[in-house]
CSV table of C-alpha atoms in Angstrom, one decimal:
chain,number,residue,atom,x,y,z
A,528,UNK,CA,77.1,87.1,111.0
A,529,UNK,CA,80.8,86.5,109.5
A,530,UNK,CA,80.7,90.0,107.9
A,531,UNK,CA,79.5,91.5,111.1
A,532,UNK,CA,83.3,90.4,112.5
A,533,UNK,CA,84.9,91.9,109.8
A,534,UNK,CA,83.5,96.0,110.5
A,535,UNK,CA,84.3,95.3,114.3
A,536,UNK,CA,87.7,94.1,112.8
A,537,UNK,CA,88.5,97.1,110.4
A,538,UNK,CA,87.4,99.1,112.7
A,539,UNK,CA,89.9,97.5,115.3
A,540,UNK,CA,92.6,97.6,112.1
A,541,UNK,CA,93.7,101.1,112.4
A,542,UNK,CA,92.9,101.5,115.9
A,543,UNK,CA,94.3,100.0,118.9
A,544,UNK,CA,93.5,96.8,118.2
A,545,UNK,CA,96.5,94.4,116.4
A,546,UNK,CA,95.9,94.5,113.0
A,547,UNK,CA,98.9,96.2,112.4
A,548,UNK,CA,101.2,93.5,113.4
A,549,UNK,CA,99.3,91.3,111.1
A,550,UNK,CA,101.3,92.3,108.3
A,551,UNK,CA,105.2,91.3,109.7
A,552,UNK,CA,103.1,88.5,112.3
A,553,UNK,CA,102.3,86.8,108.1
A,554,UNK,CA,106.4,87.9,106.7
A,555,UNK,CA,107.2,86.0,109.7
A,556,UNK,CA,105.4,83.0,108.6
A,557,UNK,CA,106.1,83.3,105.3
A,558,UNK,CA,109.6,83.2,106.2
A,559,UNK,CA,110.0,80.2,108.5
A,560,UNK,CA,107.9,78.7,105.9
A,561,UNK,CA,110.1,79.7,103.2
A,562,UNK,CA,113.9,77.5,104.5
A,563,UNK,CA,113.4,74.7,103.9
A,564,UNK,CA,112.0,75.2,100.0
A,565,UNK,CA,113.5,74.5,97.3
A,566,UNK,CA,113.0,74.3,93.5
A,567,UNK,CA,112.2,71.0,93.9
A,568,UNK,CA,109.1,70.0,96.3
A,569,UNK,CA,107.5,73.0,93.2
A,570,UNK,CA,109.1,72.3,90.5
A,571,UNK,CA,105.5,71.6,88.8
A,572,UNK,CA,103.3,73.6,90.8
A,573,UNK,CA,101.5,75.6,88.1
A,574,UNK,CA,102.3,78.8,90.6
A,575,UNK,CA,106.7,78.2,90.8
A,576,UNK,CA,108.1,80.5,88.6
A,577,UNK,CA,111.5,80.1,87.4
A,578,UNK,CA,113.7,81.7,89.7
A,579,UNK,CA,113.6,82.3,93.1
A,580,UNK,CA,112.1,86.1,94.6
A,581,UNK,CA,113.9,87.2,97.6
A,582,UNK,CA,111.8,90.5,98.2
A,583,UNK,CA,109.9,88.2,101.1
A,584,UNK,CA,110.0,91.4,103.9
A,585,UNK,CA,109.0,93.8,101.8
A,586,UNK,CA,106.0,91.7,99.9
A,587,UNK,CA,103.2,91.5,101.9
A,588,UNK,CA,104.0,95.1,103.0
A,589,UNK,CA,104.1,96.5,99.9
A,590,UNK,CA,100.8,94.6,98.4
A,591,UNK,CA,98.9,95.6,101.5
A,592,UNK,CA,99.7,99.2,100.7
A,593,UNK,CA,99.0,99.0,97.1
A,594,UNK,CA,96.5,96.7,96.8
A,595,UNK,CA,95.0,98.8,99.9
A,596,UNK,CA,93.7,95.3,101.0
A,597,UNK,CA,92.4,94.2,104.4
A,598,UNK,CA,94.1,92.7,107.5
A,599,UNK,CA,92.1,90.0,107.3
A,600,UNK,CA,91.6,89.1,103.7
A,601,UNK,CA,96.2,88.5,103.8
A,602,UNK,CA,95.1,86.4,106.7
A,603,UNK,CA,91.8,84.2,104.8
A,604,UNK,CA,95.0,84.5,102.0
A,605,UNK,CA,97.1,82.4,103.8
A,606,UNK,CA,93.7,80.2,105.5
A,607,UNK,CA,92.7,79.3,101.7
A,608,UNK,CA,96.9,77.9,100.8
A,609,UNK,CA,96.8,76.4,104.0
A,610,UNK,CA,93.2,74.3,102.9
A,611,UNK,CA,94.7,73.7,99.8
A,612,UNK,CA,98.3,72.3,101.3
A,613,UNK,CA,96.5,70.3,104.5
A,614,UNK,CA,94.8,68.7,101.8
A,615,UNK,CA,97.6,66.9,100.9
A,616,UNK,CA,97.8,68.5,97.6
A,617,UNK,CA,100.4,69.4,95.3
A,618,UNK,CA,101.8,72.4,93.8
A,619,UNK,CA,101.1,74.3,97.4
A,620,UNK,CA,103.8,74.2,99.3
A,621,UNK,CA,105.3,78.6,99.7
A,622,UNK,CA,108.8,78.4,99.0
A,623,UNK,CA,110.9,81.2,97.1
A,624,UNK,CA,109.9,80.1,93.3
A,625,UNK,CA,105.7,80.3,94.5
A,626,UNK,CA,105.0,82.6,97.2
A,627,UNK,CA,104.6,85.4,94.6
A,628,UNK,CA,101.8,83.6,93.2
A,629,UNK,CA,100.6,81.7,95.3
A,630,UNK,CA,99.9,85.1,97.7
A,631,UNK,CA,98.8,86.7,94.5
A,632,UNK,CA,96.7,84.8,93.8
A,633,UNK,CA,94.8,83.8,97.9
A,634,UNK,CA,94.7,87.7,97.9
A,635,UNK,CA,92.8,88.5,94.6
A,636,UNK,CA,90.4,85.8,96.0
A,637,UNK,CA,89.8,86.4,99.9
A,638,UNK,CA,89.6,90.2,99.0
A,639,UNK,CA,86.8,89.8,96.4
A,640,UNK,CA,85.8,87.9,99.0
A,641,UNK,CA,85.0,89.2,102.4
A,642,UNK,CA,86.4,93.6,101.1
A,643,UNK,CA,83.5,96.3,100.2
A,644,UNK,CA,85.7,97.7,97.8
A,645,UNK,CA,87.8,94.6,96.1
A,646,UNK,CA,90.6,96.3,93.3
A,647,UNK,CA,91.2,95.3,90.2
A,648,UNK,CA,93.2,91.0,89.3
A,649,UNK,CA,94.9,94.6,87.3
A,650,UNK,CA,96.0,96.4,90.3
A,651,UNK,CA,96.6,93.2,91.4
A,652,UNK,CA,98.8,92.2,89.4
A,653,UNK,CA,101.0,95.5,89.0
A,654,UNK,CA,101.7,95.5,92.7
A,655,UNK,CA,103.0,92.0,92.6
A,656,UNK,CA,104.6,92.0,89.9
A,657,UNK,CA,102.7,88.8,88.5
A,658,UNK,CA,101.0,89.0,84.7
A,659,UNK,CA,97.6,89.6,84.5
A,660,UNK,CA,97.3,86.9,81.9
A,661,UNK,CA,98.5,84.4,84.4
A,662,UNK,CA,97.0,85.8,87.8
A,663,UNK,CA,93.4,85.2,85.7
A,664,UNK,CA,94.5,81.6,85.1
A,665,UNK,CA,95.7,81.1,88.8
A,666,UNK,CA,92.8,82.5,90.1
A,667,UNK,CA,90.3,80.2,87.8
A,668,UNK,CA,92.7,77.3,89.2
A,669,UNK,CA,93.0,77.7,93.4
A,670,UNK,CA,88.6,78.8,92.5
A,671,UNK,CA,88.5,75.6,91.7
A,672,UNK,CA,91.3,73.3,94.0
A,673,UNK,CA,88.8,74.7,96.3
A,674,UNK,CA,85.5,73.6,95.1
A,675,UNK,CA,84.5,78.0,95.2
A,676,UNK,CA,83.9,76.6,98.8
A,677,UNK,CA,85.5,80.0,100.3
A,678,UNK,CA,83.7,80.3,103.2
A,679,UNK,CA,85.2,81.1,106.3
A,680,UNK,CA,82.7,81.0,109.5
A,681,UNK,CA,84.1,83.3,113.1
A,682,UNK,CA,85.0,80.9,114.3
A,683,UNK,CA,86.9,79.3,111.8
A,684,UNK,CA,88.3,82.8,111.5
A,685,UNK,CA,89.7,83.5,115.3
A,686,UNK,CA,91.1,80.0,115.3
A,687,UNK,CA,93.6,80.4,112.5
A,688,UNK,CA,94.7,83.4,112.9
A,689,UNK,CA,95.7,82.5,117.1
A,690,UNK,CA,97.6,79.8,115.6
A,691,UNK,CA,99.1,81.8,112.9
A,692,UNK,CA,100.3,84.1,115.7
A,693,UNK,CA,101.7,81.5,117.8
A,694,UNK,CA,103.7,79.5,114.7
A,695,UNK,CA,105.3,83.0,113.4
A,696,UNK,CA,107.0,83.0,117.3
A,697,UNK,CA,108.8,80.3,116.1
A,698,UNK,CA,111.4,82.1,113.7
A,699,UNK,CA,114.5,82.5,115.8
A,700,UNK,CA,115.1,86.1,113.7
A,701,UNK,CA,115.6,89.7,114.0
A,702,UNK,CA,112.4,90.5,112.5
A,703,UNK,CA,110.7,87.3,114.4
A,704,UNK,CA,112.2,88.9,118.3
A,705,UNK,CA,111.5,92.3,117.4
A,706,UNK,CA,107.4,91.2,116.6
A,707,UNK,CA,107.8,89.9,119.8
A,708,UNK,CA,108.6,92.7,121.2
A,709,UNK,CA,106.1,94.2,119.9
A,710,UNK,CA,103.5,91.6,120.5
A,711,UNK,CA,103.8,92.0,124.2
A,712,UNK,CA,104.3,95.8,124.3
A,713,UNK,CA,100.8,95.3,122.9
A,714,UNK,CA,100.1,92.4,125.2
A,715,UNK,CA,98.6,90.1,123.2
A,716,UNK,CA,101.7,87.8,124.7
A,717,UNK,CA,103.5,87.8,127.9
A,718,UNK,CA,107.2,88.7,128.2
A,719,UNK,CA,108.0,85.3,129.2
A,720,UNK,CA,107.0,84.0,126.2
A,721,UNK,CA,109.3,85.4,123.6
A,722,UNK,CA,111.5,82.9,125.7
A,723,UNK,CA,109.8,79.7,125.4
A,724,UNK,CA,106.9,80.1,122.0
A,725,UNK,CA,110.0,77.9,120.5
A,726,UNK,CA,109.8,75.8,122.0
A,727,UNK,CA,106.1,75.0,121.6
A,728,UNK,CA,106.4,73.9,117.8
A,729,UNK,CA,102.9,75.1,117.1
A,730,UNK,CA,101.5,75.5,113.9
A,731,UNK,CA,99.0,75.6,111.4
A,732,UNK,CA,99.4,71.9,111.3
A,733,UNK,CA,96.9,71.1,114.2
A,734,UNK,CA,94.2,74.0,112.8
A,735,UNK,CA,92.2,72.0,109.8
């Protein structure tokens, strides 16, 4: 059962597992995807904000801290966005203009689906700095685009998680280098992989 896997993962989130690396990993992936984002790419998206949002590094950490969501729900939020993006639906590209609303909405959905005691939309609204009325509308919109199909099998989750970690390895900025060192120390990757990971061209496009 998927819930059994989540129980085991929640126990590892605060222990010796690499759950605590999830936020820096996802931050690297977010920055990597935002690197090519332009207003033109997201102009017609319901998730687009008029002004560029630059605080990507702090955004996921703040969401995790203030909403007390699980690491699993953070990964699942990215998974739901990728389901929609890789189906070719417009408006689901993570850019500097869309990431705040996209991730807040996806995390509301994944947290309600996966976490034992998720917080209210009002709490997510404050944490993400997205007006509650807008967040409520976006949640229903994303659920409809997902056809209300939120199921994630253990195999699917494990594969996607490994792809996300591999995608983070493609970034070459300073925060990514620090992350790679942490992953090597945890034994998640070999030290020699730090030098070659960016050459592998791994992305979540091969996941679905």
